[in-house]
Amino acid sequence: MSSIVDRSPGAVTADTPRRAAGPTIDVHAARLVFGSSVLFDALDLSLAGGQWTCILGPSGVGKSSLIRIVAGLERGAAGTRIAARDGRDLDGRIAWMAQQDLLFPWARLAANVAIGARLRASSSGDHGASLARARALLAEVGLGAYADAYPATCSGGMRQRAAIARTLFEDRPIVLMDEPFSALDAVTRLRLQELAAAMLAGRTVLLVTHDPLEALRLGHRIHVMAGRPARLGAPLEPAGTPPRDPGDPALLALQAELLGRLRAADDQT
Amino acid sequence: MKRSLRLAAVAAGLLGLWHMIVVVAALPHFILPTPVRVFAALIAQAELIAGHALVTLAEIVAGLIIGTLLGALGALSLAHFRPARQWLLPVVVVSQAIPVFAIAPILVLWLGYGMGSKIAMAIIIIFFPVTTAFYDGLRRTDPGWIDLATTMNATRRAMLLRVRLPAAMPALASGIRVAAAVAPIGAVVGEWVGSSAGLGYLMLHANARLQIDVMFAALLVLAVFALAVYFLVDAFLRRLVHWQPVTLFARDQEDT
């Protein structure tokens, strides 16, 4: 909790790049058991500071559970250790994005973006400032004209943009994304990948996805998670800086390789 | 506009049918008066009926407001405090096992012949649907929203008041709709058991003196009140949860 208090919301404005430089995170000996089945055991993962780490894998392999454990939404079994290399507590430094936009239907977009301040605040004294910041962030993701709209009147792409703005509002150095773009159409997905890559630059990002191309566009490191108990494959590190061009032949070749790995992983389970 | 036209057509049809039955069966007016007779009585006794009607309306409205507030508070306590769940929930359930009709005389005995006992009756009838519907809504918040608020380090209080509470508003609205429909029952039952004013009292009184037309006039006013209260509450609730999408028969709403 303390780590969010010392970051004043006013310090971030639209023109200063938000560089809440992300720390490196180590997940060590992660273990998760559902009933009698061991989803994963002794699983190690490092999230390089300020970079995107992507995890691909077949459904049900435990990707979502892993990201939920890092988010603190689920507890790993005894022995699971998650720590930041900078030695500070992770609590209050993690933002979360899910496949559903999770916007509150009763609140306008601006209020949705600023919801974190409301949920933490003991008093709502500076809510005007929060809303102004939320509006600025909505403008940055291209929704400036829709700050007063209700989510129900927005398209899926607009709603997920608003969710990105909400994640930015949280201004946390670590961002966990659980298939954030999987419900969108192909073009909207490409646009939002570019938006997310630009907006979240400098943060430590963990992205779980089904889509090899998405991982290749955005990831500095890509792991394939497979098996039961699940293991992480050696990381693939595509050249160039994200967001990479989806038409790049080298990228497409890698996509073919990744699909091959995923198919092998699927046969394994 | 079309909706009120349809309502008027249905009402006119029912009144016509009523009149026909009386004429065809040649019923004496002390068994079933014609609608014309009832309207005549309504006009002739307008002052008397209006006086009693205001009493009943006040009972219904007071019961509805207090009952809804208590029910909502009850549900919030159930959702927020574990001891409340352990101790209050059984009480709420048991309270419904006792028929309201059975405790009406006791309420009149304790709270007197005035409005107090009738309001209490309405509150007892209303409390249960409001509490259970709202509590259910508070418990069934989308887990995704809870996850999101958790990662945002939401306080327990904010989680309840800013996530669970608004998310449960549609459920609360359903509970209040039921409450609006049953509130008149509570008030009138109380008046039947013992009172000196109100439409229920007037109906019993007129019935005993074979003024069946006055009885029907009072009944008519009561029905109109019940409908008005329900539709006003419904309109208010629709505005309150305007964000809730209507997916079933959504197109029926378009021409109203």
GROMACS .gro file of N, CA and C in nm, chain B residues 61-141:
model
  243
  330VAL      N    1  -4.690   0.432   0.118
  330VAL     CA    2  -4.566   0.502   0.084
  330VAL      C    3  -4.466   0.495   0.200
  331ALA      N    4  -4.515   0.521   0.322
  331ALA     CA    5  -4.425   0.515   0.437
  331ALA      C    6  -4.368   0.375   0.453
  332GLY      N    7  -4.455   0.274   0.438
  332GLY     CA    8  -4.409   0.135   0.452
  332GLY      C    9  -4.305   0.102   0.346
  333LEU      N   10  -4.331   0.148   0.225
  333LEU     CA   11  -4.240   0.119   0.114
  333LEU      C   12  -4.103   0.183   0.137
  334ILE      N   13  -4.104   0.309   0.178
  334ILE     CA   14  -3.976   0.378   0.198
  334ILE      C   15  -3.897   0.317   0.313
  335ILE      N   16  -3.966   0.305   0.430
  335ILE     CA   17  -3.894   0.253   0.548
  335ILE      C   18  -3.854   0.107   0.525
  336GLY      N   19  -3.946   0.029   0.467
  336GLY     CA   20  -3.917  -0.112   0.444
  336GLY      C   21  -3.800  -0.131   0.350
  337THR      N   22  -3.795  -0.050   0.244
  337THR     CA   23  -3.685  -0.060   0.147
  337THR      C   24  -3.553  -0.021   0.211
  338LEU      N   25  -3.555   0.089   0.289
  338LEU     CA   26  -3.432   0.132   0.356
  338LEU      C   27  -3.382   0.025   0.452
  339LEU      N   28  -3.473  -0.028   0.533
  339LEU     CA   29  -3.433  -0.131   0.628
  339LEU      C   30  -3.383  -0.256   0.555
  340GLY      N   31  -3.454  -0.293   0.448
  340GLY     CA   32  -3.414  -0.410   0.373
  340GLY      C   33  -3.276  -0.393   0.311
  341ALA      N   34  -3.251  -0.273   0.255
  341ALA     CA   35  -3.121  -0.246   0.193
  341ALA      C   36  -3.011  -0.247   0.299
  342LEU      N   37  -3.040  -0.184   0.413
  342LEU     CA   38  -2.941  -0.183   0.522
  342LEU      C   39  -2.914  -0.326   0.571
  343GLY      N   40  -3.020  -0.403   0.581
  343GLY     CA   41  -3.005  -0.542   0.624
  343GLY      C   42  -2.914  -0.618   0.529
  344ALA      N   43  -2.936  -0.601   0.398
  344ALA     CA   44  -2.855  -0.673   0.300
  344ALA      C   45  -2.709  -0.628   0.306
  345LEU      N   46  -2.688  -0.497   0.322
  345LEU     CA   47  -2.551  -0.445   0.329
  345LEU      C   48  -2.480  -0.501   0.454
  346SER      N   49  -2.552  -0.507   0.566
  346SER     CA   50  -2.489  -0.563   0.687
  346SER      C   51  -2.457  -0.709   0.667
  347LEU      N   52  -2.550  -0.781   0.602
  347LEU     CA   53  -2.525  -0.923   0.577
  347LEU      C   54  -2.400  -0.939   0.491
  348ALA      N   55  -2.386  -0.852   0.393
  348ALA     CA   56  -2.272  -0.865   0.301
  348ALA      C   57  -2.141  -0.823   0.368
  349HIS      N   58  -2.148  -0.733   0.462
  349HIS     CA   59  -2.025  -0.674   0.517
  349HIS      C   60  -1.978  -0.739   0.646
  350PHE      N   61  -2.071  -0.782   0.729
  350PHE     CA   62  -2.032  -0.834   0.861
  350PHE      C   63  -2.064  -0.983   0.871
  351ARG      N   64  -1.959  -1.060   0.905
  351ARG     CA   65  -1.980  -1.203   0.917
  351ARG      C   66  -2.079  -1.238   1.027
  352PRO      N   67  -2.067  -1.176   1.145
  352PRO     CA   68  -2.165  -1.208   1.250
  352PRO      C   69  -2.308  -1.183   1.205
  353ALA      N   70  -2.328  -1.081   1.120
  353ALA     CA   71  -2.462  -1.053   1.069
  353ALA      C   72  -2.513  -1.170   0.987
  354ARG      N   73  -2.421  -1.227   0.905
  354ARG     CA   74  -2.462  -1.343   0.825
  354ARG      C   75  -2.500  -1.459   0.916
  355GLN      N   76  -2.420  -1.476   1.023
  355GLN     CA   77  -2.442  -1.593   1.108
  355GLN      C   78  -2.567  -1.577   1.195
  356TRP      N   79  -2.597  -1.453   1.236
  356TRP     CA   80  -2.706  -1.434   1.331
  356TRP      C   81  -2.832  -1.375   1.268
  357LEU      N   82  -2.814  -1.286   1.172
  357LEU     CA   83  -2.931  -1.216   1.117
  357LEU      C   84  -3.001  -1.299   1.011
  358LEU      N   85  -2.923  -1.371   0.929
  358LEU     CA   86  -2.982  -1.444   0.817
  358LEU      C   87  -3.089  -1.543   0.864
  359PRO      N   88  -3.061  -1.625   0.968
  359PRO     CA   89  -3.167  -1.715   1.016
  359PRO      C   90  -3.291  -1.639   1.061
  360VAL      N   91  -3.271  -1.524   1.125
  360VAL     CA   92  -3.385  -1.445   1.173
  360VAL      C   93  -3.470  -1.399   1.055
  361VAL      N   94  -3.400  -1.353   0.949
  361VAL     CA   95  -3.472  -1.306   0.831
  361VAL      C   96  -3.556  -1.419   0.772
  362VAL      N   97  -3.495  -1.538   0.763
  362VAL     CA   98  -3.567  -1.651   0.704
  362VAL      C   99  -3.684  -1.691   0.792
  363VAL      N  100  -3.660  -1.700   0.924
  363VAL     CA  101  -3.766  -1.743   1.015
  363VAL      C  102  -3.881  -1.642   1.013
  364SER      N  103  -3.846  -1.514   0.999
  364SER     CA  104  -3.950  -1.411   1.002
  364SER      C  105  -4.051  -1.434   0.890
  365GLN      N  106  -4.007  -1.499   0.783
  365GLN     CA  107  -4.098  -1.523   0.672
  365GLN      C  108  -4.183  -1.647   0.692
  366ALA      N  109  -4.145  -1.728   0.790
  366ALA     CA  110  -4.221  -1.850   0.813
  366ALA      C  111  -4.354  -1.818   0.883
  367ILE      N  112  -4.362  -1.701   0.948
  367ILE     CA  113  -4.485  -1.661   1.016
  367ILE      C  114  -4.570  -1.581   0.920
  368PRO      N  115  -4.693  -1.626   0.892
  368PRO     CA  116  -4.777  -1.551   0.799
  368PRO      C  117  -4.810  -1.412   0.856
  369VAL      N  118  -4.805  -1.313   0.771
  369VAL     CA  119  -4.830  -1.175   0.817
  369VAL      C  120  -4.970  -1.163   0.874
  370PHE      N  121  -5.066  -1.233   0.811
  370PHE     CA  122  -5.203  -1.227   0.861
  370PHE      C  123  -5.211  -1.267   1.007
  371ALA      N  124  -5.126  -1.364   1.044
  371ALA     CA  125  -5.132  -1.416   1.180
  371ALA      C  126  -5.079  -1.315   1.282
  372ILE      N  127  -4.983  -1.234   1.242
  372ILE     CA  128  -4.929  -1.141   1.340
  372ILE      C  129  -4.997  -1.004   1.334
  373ALA      N  130  -5.087  -0.987   1.237
  373ALA     CA  131  -5.156  -0.858   1.225
  373ALA      C  132  -5.228  -0.818   1.355
  374PRO      N  133  -5.305  -0.910   1.416
  374PRO     CA  134  -5.373  -0.870   1.540
  374PRO      C  135  -5.275  -0.827   1.650
  375ILE      N  136  -5.160  -0.895   1.655
  375ILE     CA  137  -5.062  -0.861   1.758
  375ILE      C  138  -5.008  -0.721   1.734
  376LEU      N  139  -4.979  -0.690   1.606
  376LEU     CA  140  -4.928  -0.557   1.574
  376LEU      C  141  -5.030  -0.449   1.611
  377VAL      N  142  -5.158  -0.479   1.583
  377VAL     CA  143  -5.262  -0.382   1.617
  377VAL      C  144  -5.269  -0.365   1.768
  378LEU      N  145  -5.256  -0.478   1.839
  378LEU     CA  146  -5.257  -0.473   1.985
  378LEU      C  147  -5.144  -0.385   2.038
  379TRP      N  148  -5.026  -0.402   1.981
  379TRP     CA  149  -4.908  -0.331   2.032
  379TRP      C  150  -4.901  -0.186   1.982
  380LEU      N  151  -4.933  -0.168   1.855
  380LEU     CA  152  -4.909  -0.037   1.795
  380LEU      C  153  -5.037   0.045   1.777
  381GLY      N  154  -5.151  -0.013   1.814
  381GLY     CA  155  -5.273   0.066   1.813
  381GLY      C  156  -5.348   0.062   1.682
  382TYR      N  157  -5.464   0.131   1.681
  382TYR     CA  158  -5.553   0.131   1.566
  382TYR      C  159  -5.507   0.228   1.459
  383GLY      N  160  -5.408   0.309   1.488
  383GLY     CA  161  -5.365   0.414   1.394
  383GLY      C  162  -5.280   0.361   1.281
  384MET      N  163  -5.207   0.451   1.217
  384MET     CA  164  -5.127   0.413   1.100
  384MET      C  165  -5.005   0.329   1.135
  385GLY      N  166  -4.957   0.342   1.258
  385GLY     CA  167  -4.834   0.274   1.299
  385GLY      C  168  -4.837   0.125   1.270
  386SER      N  169  -4.945   0.058   1.311
  386SER     CA  170  -4.951  -0.087   1.295
  386SER      C  171  -4.955  -0.125   1.147
  387LYS      N  172  -5.019  -0.040   1.064
  387LYS     CA  173  -5.029  -0.072   0.920
  387LYS      C  174  -4.893  -0.054   0.851
  388ILE      N  175  -4.824   0.053   0.892
  388ILE     CA  176  -4.691   0.074   0.834
  388ILE      C  177  -4.598  -0.040   0.873
  389ALA      N  178  -4.609  -0.082   1.001
  389ALA     CA  179  -4.525  -0.193   1.047
  389ALA      C  180  -4.553  -0.318   0.965
  390MET      N  181  -4.682  -0.340   0.937
  390MET     CA  182  -4.721  -0.457   0.858
  390MET      C  183  -4.658  -0.449   0.718
  391ALA      N  184  -4.670  -0.333   0.656
  391ALA     CA  185  -4.612  -0.317   0.522
  391ALA      C  186  -4.461  -0.338   0.527
  392ILE      N  187  -4.397  -0.286   0.632
  392ILE     CA  188  -4.251  -0.301   0.643
  392ILE      C  189  -4.214  -0.449   0.652
  393ILE      N  190  -4.289  -0.522   0.733
  393ILE     CA  191  -4.256  -0.665   0.750
  393ILE      C  192  -4.270  -0.739   0.618
  394ILE      N  193  -4.374  -0.704   0.543
  394ILE     CA  194  -4.396  -0.771   0.413
  394ILE      C  195  -4.287  -0.734   0.314
  395ILE      N  196  -4.239  -0.608   0.320
  395ILE     CA  197  -4.144  -0.557   0.221
  395ILE      C  198  -4.001  -0.600   0.250
  396PHE      N  199  -3.969  -0.607   0.378
  396PHE     CA  200  -3.831  -0.629   0.420
  396PHE      C  201  -3.770  -0.752   0.352
  397PHE      N  202  -3.844  -0.861   0.350
  397PHE     CA  203  -3.787  -0.986   0.302
  397PHE      C  204  -3.749  -0.983   0.154
  398PRO      N  205  -3.842  -0.946   0.064
  398PRO     CA  206  -3.801  -0.945  -0.078
  398PRO      C  207  -3.686  -0.849  -0.106
  399VAL      N  208  -3.686  -0.735  -0.039
  399VAL     CA  209  -3.579  -0.638  -0.063
  399VAL      C  210  -3.446  -0.694  -0.013
  400THR      N  211  -3.444  -0.745   0.109
  400THR     CA  212  -3.320  -0.797   0.166
  400THR      C  213  -3.264  -0.912   0.086
  401THR      N  214  -3.348  -1.010   0.055
  401THR     CA  215  -3.296  -1.128  -0.014
  401THR      C  216  -3.249  -1.094  -0.155
  402ALA      N  217  -3.327  -1.012  -0.227
  402ALA     CA  218  -3.286  -0.979  -0.364
  402ALA      C  219  -3.155  -0.901  -0.364
  403PHE      N  220  -3.145  -0.803  -0.276
  403PHE     CA  221  -3.027  -0.718  -0.273
  403PHE      C  222  -2.905  -0.797  -0.224
  404TYR      N  223  -2.925  -0.877  -0.121
  404TYR     CA  224  -2.814  -0.957  -0.067
  404TYR      C  225  -2.761  -1.053  -0.174
  405ASP      N  226  -2.854  -1.113  -0.246
  405ASP     CA  227  -2.814  -1.202  -0.355
  405ASP      C  228  -2.731  -1.125  -0.458
  406GLY      N  229  -2.776  -1.006  -0.492
  406GLY     CA  230  -2.702  -0.924  -0.588
  406GLY      C  231  -2.563  -0.889  -0.536
  407LEU      N  232  -2.554  -0.857  -0.408
  407LEU     CA  233  -2.425  -0.820  -0.350
  407LEU      C  234  -2.328  -0.937  -0.350
  408ARG      N  235  -2.382  -1.057  -0.339
  408ARG     CA  236  -2.296  -1.175  -0.336
  408ARG      C  237  -2.248  -1.216  -0.473
  409ARG      N  238  -2.323  -1.180  -0.576
  409ARG     CA  239  -2.293  -1.233  -0.709
  409ARG      C  240  -2.221  -1.135  -0.799
  410THR      N  241  -2.138  -1.051  -0.742
  410THR     CA  242  -2.063  -0.957  -0.823
  410THR      C  243  -1.970  -1.033  -0.919
   0.00000   0.00000   0.00000
